[in-house]
Amino acid sequence: MKIVALCGVGVGTSAILKINAERALKRLDIEAFVTATDIAGVSTVGADAQVILTSSELVDAIGKTNADIVVIDNYFDVDELTAKLETALG
Amino acid sequence: MPLPPLPLEAIAIGVHVDDWRGAVAAAGDALERSGATAPEYTKRMIAVIEEFGAYVVIAPGLALAHARPGPDVHTEGLSIVTLADPVAFGHPHNDPVSVVLGLAVTSSDEHVLLVAELANVFNDAHVIPSLAAATDADAIRALLGVPTATEEPS
């Protein structure tokens, strides 16, 4: 399973999202590959992803995708990530 | 891995700004003062938000200002600015912002450990309001888990 953490420029915020998504997946005991990318790369990197994690601000920029888009409000809230990933993957 | 030491130049407390551009510019100025970046990097951090919106407001009250690595980044660096009066960035959930972190990295790969430590620090939900209320640099350093002035080797 592949999960993409998306931000505008591919450093910083997406890396934080990736790290905390991995923590949430560990809590859920779900094995998944989480990768960070930027808007320019999301169409290729996200092509085979089940879930794209991002900010509400970036949803419109993602374009056409088969992945579930999961909007995260607080990137540091592992409880929020855990609950939303559980819903998306359950 | 602990966060890099935060020099005094990289910390600005109770800064008065008019809007989000001023807040990001203050974080960029702090990065410049600490020697991490050139002025062009500050402009690029503002341009990221102009292009992609307020997604850098990644938690209630906190913006992580940043841009891609580039020739205007001299060394990896972190700055922190607290605002006298919070400003709106235009984020639907996390406005208004009272703490701005400025982040500069030299490559996309190298910053992962630094960011992991940021995640460790900020996974404690009390840290952002405590930073916003801090009145001196050592209080901020203590909250971020970096050495305070008295702990630094002489």
Tab-separated table of C-alpha atoms in Angstrom:
chain	number	residue	atom	x	y	z
A	1	MET	CA	0.000	0.000	0.000
A	2	LYS	CA	1.241	3.453	-0.859
A	3	ILE	CA	0.380	6.741	0.819
A	4	VAL	CA	1.500	10.123	-0.472
A	5	ALA	CA	2.095	13.141	1.767
A	6	LEU	CA	1.700	16.222	-0.382
A	7	CYS	CA	2.858	19.798	0.041
A	8	GLY	CA	3.559	22.707	-2.269
A	9	VAL	CA	7.322	22.345	-2.526
A	10	GLY	CA	8.063	18.821	-1.295
A	11	VAL	CA	10.194	19.732	1.716
A	12	GLY	CA	9.283	20.669	5.266
A	13	THR	CA	5.551	20.318	5.629
A	14	SER	CA	5.199	17.132	3.579
A	15	ALA	CA	8.049	15.566	5.554
A	16	ILE	CA	6.273	16.361	8.828
A	17	LEU	CA	3.089	14.878	7.427
A	18	LYS	CA	4.971	11.739	6.315
A	19	ILE	CA	6.581	11.232	9.724
A	20	ASN	CA	3.337	11.620	11.629
A	21	ALA	CA	1.418	9.463	9.121
A	22	GLU	CA	3.965	6.702	9.756
A	23	ARG	CA	3.351	7.077	13.487
A	24	ALA	CA	-0.418	6.831	12.912
A	25	LEU	CA	-0.030	3.728	10.717
A	26	LYS	CA	2.091	2.089	13.398
A	27	ARG	CA	-0.711	2.680	15.902
A	28	LEU	CA	-3.162	1.123	13.471
A	29	ASP	CA	-0.771	-1.767	12.803
A	30	ILE	CA	-1.033	-1.114	9.057
A	31	GLU	CA	1.937	-1.683	6.775
A	32	ALA	CA	2.251	1.047	4.163
A	33	PHE	CA	4.895	2.964	2.258
A	34	VAL	CA	4.603	6.695	2.866
A	35	THR	CA	6.352	9.099	0.525
A	36	ALA	CA	6.520	12.900	0.454
A	37	THR	CA	6.097	14.854	-2.745
A	38	ASP	CA	5.147	18.247	-4.164
A	39	ILE	CA	2.352	19.468	-6.417
A	40	ALA	CA	4.516	19.046	-9.511
A	41	GLY	CA	5.177	15.396	-8.705
A	42	VAL	CA	1.822	14.256	-7.395
A	43	SER	CA	0.408	13.040	-10.708
A	44	THR	CA	3.279	10.569	-11.160
A	45	VAL	CA	4.116	9.756	-7.535
A	46	GLY	CA	0.444	9.516	-6.652
A	47	ALA	CA	-0.581	7.415	-9.652
A	48	ASP	CA	-0.497	4.131	-7.713
A	49	ALA	CA	-1.280	5.547	-4.271
A	50	GLN	CA	-4.294	4.531	-2.186
A	51	VAL	CA	-4.335	7.736	-0.188
A	52	ILE	CA	-3.074	11.283	-0.671
A	53	LEU	CA	-2.669	13.216	2.573
A	54	THR	CA	-2.647	16.995	2.249
A	55	SER	CA	-3.918	20.376	3.373
A	56	SER	CA	-7.350	21.690	2.395
A	57	GLU	CA	-5.503	24.454	0.544
A	58	LEU	CA	-3.937	22.007	-1.932
A	59	VAL	CA	-6.869	19.732	-2.792
A	60	ASP	CA	-7.824	21.659	-5.923
A	61	ALA	CA	-4.266	21.475	-7.244
A	62	ILE	CA	-4.131	17.660	-7.189
A	63	GLY	CA	-6.179	17.112	-10.335
A	64	LYS	CA	-7.554	13.761	-11.430
A	65	THR	CA	-6.667	10.846	-9.171
A	66	ASN	CA	-7.961	7.463	-8.135
A	67	ALA	CA	-6.553	7.876	-4.647
A	68	ASP	CA	-8.631	8.892	-1.651
A	69	ILE	CA	-7.761	12.478	-0.763
A	70	VAL	CA	-7.576	12.912	3.000
A	71	VAL	CA	-7.409	16.489	4.310
A	72	ILE	CA	-5.396	16.967	7.494
A	73	ASP	CA	-6.004	20.115	9.543
A	74	ASN	CA	-3.300	19.718	12.200
A	75	TYR	CA	-0.170	18.019	10.873
A	76	PHE	CA	1.097	17.426	14.407
A	77	ASP	CA	-2.054	15.721	15.658
A	78	VAL	CA	-1.354	12.001	15.383
A	79	ASP	CA	-4.852	11.302	16.774
A	80	GLU	CA	-6.423	13.151	13.831
A	81	LEU	CA	-4.163	11.337	11.361
A	82	THR	CA	-4.924	7.989	12.960
A	83	ALA	CA	-8.698	8.519	12.855
A	84	LYS	CA	-8.717	9.764	9.256
A	85	LEU	CA	-6.370	7.038	7.998
A	86	GLU	CA	-8.443	4.402	9.768
A	87	THR	CA	-11.566	5.679	7.989
A	88	ALA	CA	-9.828	5.873	4.606
A	89	LEU	CA	-8.190	2.467	4.808
A	90	GLY	CA	-10.766	0.579	6.846
B	1	MET	CA	18.854	14.100	16.767
B	2	PRO	CA	18.259	17.413	18.561
B	3	LEU	CA	17.352	20.534	16.639
B	4	PRO	CA	20.298	22.735	15.701
B	5	PRO	CA	21.206	25.374	18.303
B	6	LEU	CA	19.045	28.448	17.872
B	7	PRO	CA	21.293	31.515	17.874
B	8	LEU	CA	19.813	34.667	19.374
B	9	GLU	CA	19.683	36.178	15.872
B	10	ALA	CA	17.280	33.419	14.818
B	11	ILE	CA	14.749	34.239	17.543
B	12	ALA	CA	12.381	37.226	17.468
B	13	ILE	CA	9.792	37.674	20.211
B	14	GLY	CA	6.628	39.781	20.162
B	15	VAL	CA	7.155	41.116	16.650
B	16	HIS	CA	4.603	43.576	15.286
B	17	VAL	CA	3.486	42.814	11.730
B	18	ASP	CA	0.580	43.996	9.602
B	19	ASP	CA	-0.207	40.782	7.750
B	20	TRP	CA	1.016	37.294	6.849
B	21	ARG	CA	3.625	38.682	4.448
B	22	GLY	CA	5.120	40.662	7.304
B	23	ALA	CA	5.110	37.551	9.495
B	24	VAL	CA	6.909	35.445	6.888
B	25	ALA	CA	9.344	38.279	6.189
B	26	ALA	CA	10.177	38.426	9.912
B	27	ALA	CA	10.977	34.695	9.910
B	28	GLY	CA	13.083	35.244	6.780
B	29	ASP	CA	14.899	38.197	8.352
B	30	ALA	CA	15.762	35.990	11.338
B	31	LEU	CA	17.155	33.309	9.026
B	32	GLU	CA	19.215	35.996	7.253
B	33	ARG	CA	20.542	37.423	10.528
B	34	SER	CA	21.610	33.970	11.667
B	35	GLY	CA	23.575	33.541	8.438
B	36	ALA	CA	21.478	30.696	7.040
B	37	THR	CA	19.979	32.451	4.022
B	38	ALA	CA	20.171	35.381	1.610
B	39	PRO	CA	17.296	37.877	1.215
B	40	GLU	CA	16.118	36.126	-1.941
B	41	TYR	CA	15.079	33.112	0.165
B	42	THR	CA	12.651	35.276	2.142
B	43	LYS	CA	11.006	36.368	-1.108
B	44	ARG	CA	10.740	32.736	-2.184
B	45	MET	CA	9.051	31.757	1.093
B	46	ILE	CA	6.412	34.425	0.458
B	47	ALA	CA	6.048	33.296	-3.161
B	48	VAL	CA	5.288	29.715	-2.031
B	49	ILE	CA	2.253	30.958	-0.105
B	50	GLU	CA	1.190	33.253	-2.955
B	51	GLU	CA	1.297	30.252	-5.295
B	52	PHE	CA	-0.121	27.460	-3.134
B	53	GLY	CA	-2.099	29.215	-0.406
B	54	ALA	CA	-1.948	29.024	3.352
B	55	TYR	CA	-1.134	25.310	3.591
B	56	VAL	CA	2.022	26.242	5.532
B	57	VAL	CA	-0.257	26.882	8.511
B	58	ILE	CA	0.106	23.261	9.533
B	59	ALA	CA	-1.365	23.443	13.033
B	60	PRO	CA	-3.555	25.874	14.977
B	61	GLY	CA	-1.573	29.087	15.378
B	62	LEU	CA	1.602	27.815	13.685
B	63	ALA	CA	3.010	28.550	10.227
B	64	LEU	CA	6.047	26.708	8.883
B	65	ALA	CA	7.469	29.158	6.352
B	66	HIS	CA	9.800	27.471	3.876
B	67	ALA	CA	10.792	27.163	0.241
B	68	ARG	CA	12.781	24.735	-1.861
B	69	PRO	CA	16.540	24.400	-1.412
B	70	GLY	CA	18.443	26.881	-3.575
B	71	PRO	CA	21.595	28.961	-3.961
B	72	ASP	CA	20.115	31.492	-1.510
B	73	VAL	CA	20.397	28.915	1.300
B	74	HIS	CA	23.893	29.045	2.835
B	75	THR	CA	23.321	26.462	5.559
B	76	GLU	CA	20.443	24.518	7.026
B	77	GLY	CA	18.646	26.832	9.400
B	78	LEU	CA	15.660	27.318	11.638
B	79	SER	CA	14.214	30.576	12.948
B	80	ILE	CA	11.282	31.364	15.192
B	81	VAL	CA	9.169	34.492	15.376
B	82	THR	CA	6.357	35.105	17.833
B	83	LEU	CA	3.849	37.797	16.942
B	84	ALA	CA	2.613	40.538	19.261
B	85	ASP	CA	-0.765	40.268	17.568
B	86	PRO	CA	-1.722	37.112	15.636
B	87	VAL	CA	-2.391	37.493	11.904
B	88	ALA	CA	-4.570	35.548	9.479
B	89	PHE	CA	-2.903	33.583	6.675
B	90	GLY	CA	-6.199	32.512	5.108
B	91	HIS	CA	-6.256	28.952	6.460
B	92	PRO	CA	-9.789	27.608	7.054
B	93	HIS	CA	-8.984	25.870	10.366
B	94	ASN	CA	-5.689	27.014	11.815
B	95	ASP	CA	-5.845	30.821	11.702
B	96	PRO	CA	-4.849	33.097	13.315
B	97	VAL	CA	-1.105	32.503	13.430
B	98	SER	CA	0.918	33.567	16.443
B	99	VAL	CA	4.125	31.557	15.886
B	100	VAL	CA	6.088	31.408	12.619
B	101	LEU	CA	8.931	28.965	12.094
B	102	GLY	CA	11.322	29.720	9.245
B	103	LEU	CA	12.957	26.631	7.768
B	104	ALA	CA	15.789	26.578	5.234
B	105	VAL	CA	17.321	23.346	3.990
B	106	THR	CA	20.135	22.668	1.550
B	107	SER	CA	18.737	19.480	0.061
B	108	SER	CA	15.448	17.633	0.057
B	109	ASP	CA	16.989	14.582	1.739
B	110	GLU	CA	19.135	16.145	4.427
B	111	HIS	CA	16.357	17.788	6.338
B	112	VAL	CA	14.448	14.676	7.307
B	113	LEU	CA	16.082	14.262	10.731
B	114	LEU	CA	15.548	17.923	11.556
B	115	VAL	CA	11.917	17.722	10.562
B	116	ALA	CA	11.458	14.503	12.540
B	117	GLU	CA	12.650	16.336	15.629
B	118	LEU	CA	10.282	19.211	14.902
B	119	ALA	CA	7.496	16.655	14.753
B	120	ASN	CA	8.593	15.231	18.119
B	121	VAL	CA	8.526	18.673	19.713
B	122	PHE	CA	5.216	19.812	18.255
B	123	ASN	CA	3.325	16.563	18.765
B	124	ASP	CA	2.824	18.033	22.235
B	125	ALA	CA	-0.162	20.305	21.651
B	126	HIS	CA	0.858	22.643	24.485
B	127	VAL	CA	4.038	23.763	22.759
B	128	ILE	CA	2.506	26.252	20.305
B	129	PRO	CA	0.574	28.323	22.894
B	130	SER	CA	3.568	28.134	25.240
B	131	LEU	CA	5.882	29.448	22.504
B	132	ALA	CA	3.423	32.240	21.735
B	133	ALA	CA	3.463	33.248	25.404
B	134	ALA	CA	7.238	32.973	25.891
B	135	THR	CA	8.965	36.221	26.828
B	136	ASP	CA	12.646	35.352	26.419
B	137	ALA	CA	14.890	33.339	24.107
B	138	ASP	CA	15.774	30.708	26.678
B	139	ALA	CA	12.112	29.924	27.323
B	140	ILE	CA	11.719	29.337	23.593
B	141	ARG	CA	14.873	27.226	23.445
B	142	ALA	CA	13.687	25.129	26.374
B	143	LEU	CA	10.316	24.485	24.714
B	144	LEU	CA	12.050	23.415	21.500
B	145	GLY	CA	14.523	21.236	23.359
B	146	VAL	CA	17.619	23.100	22.162
B	147	PRO	CA	20.426	24.187	24.497
B	148	THR	CA	19.745	27.378	26.433
B	149	ALA	CA	22.400	30.086	26.742
B	150	THR	CA	23.514	28.904	30.190
B	151	GLU	CA	23.911	25.334	28.957
B	152	GLU	CA	26.066	26.217	25.969
B	153	PRO	CA	29.696	25.225	26.314
B	154	SER	CA	31.930	28.243	26.855
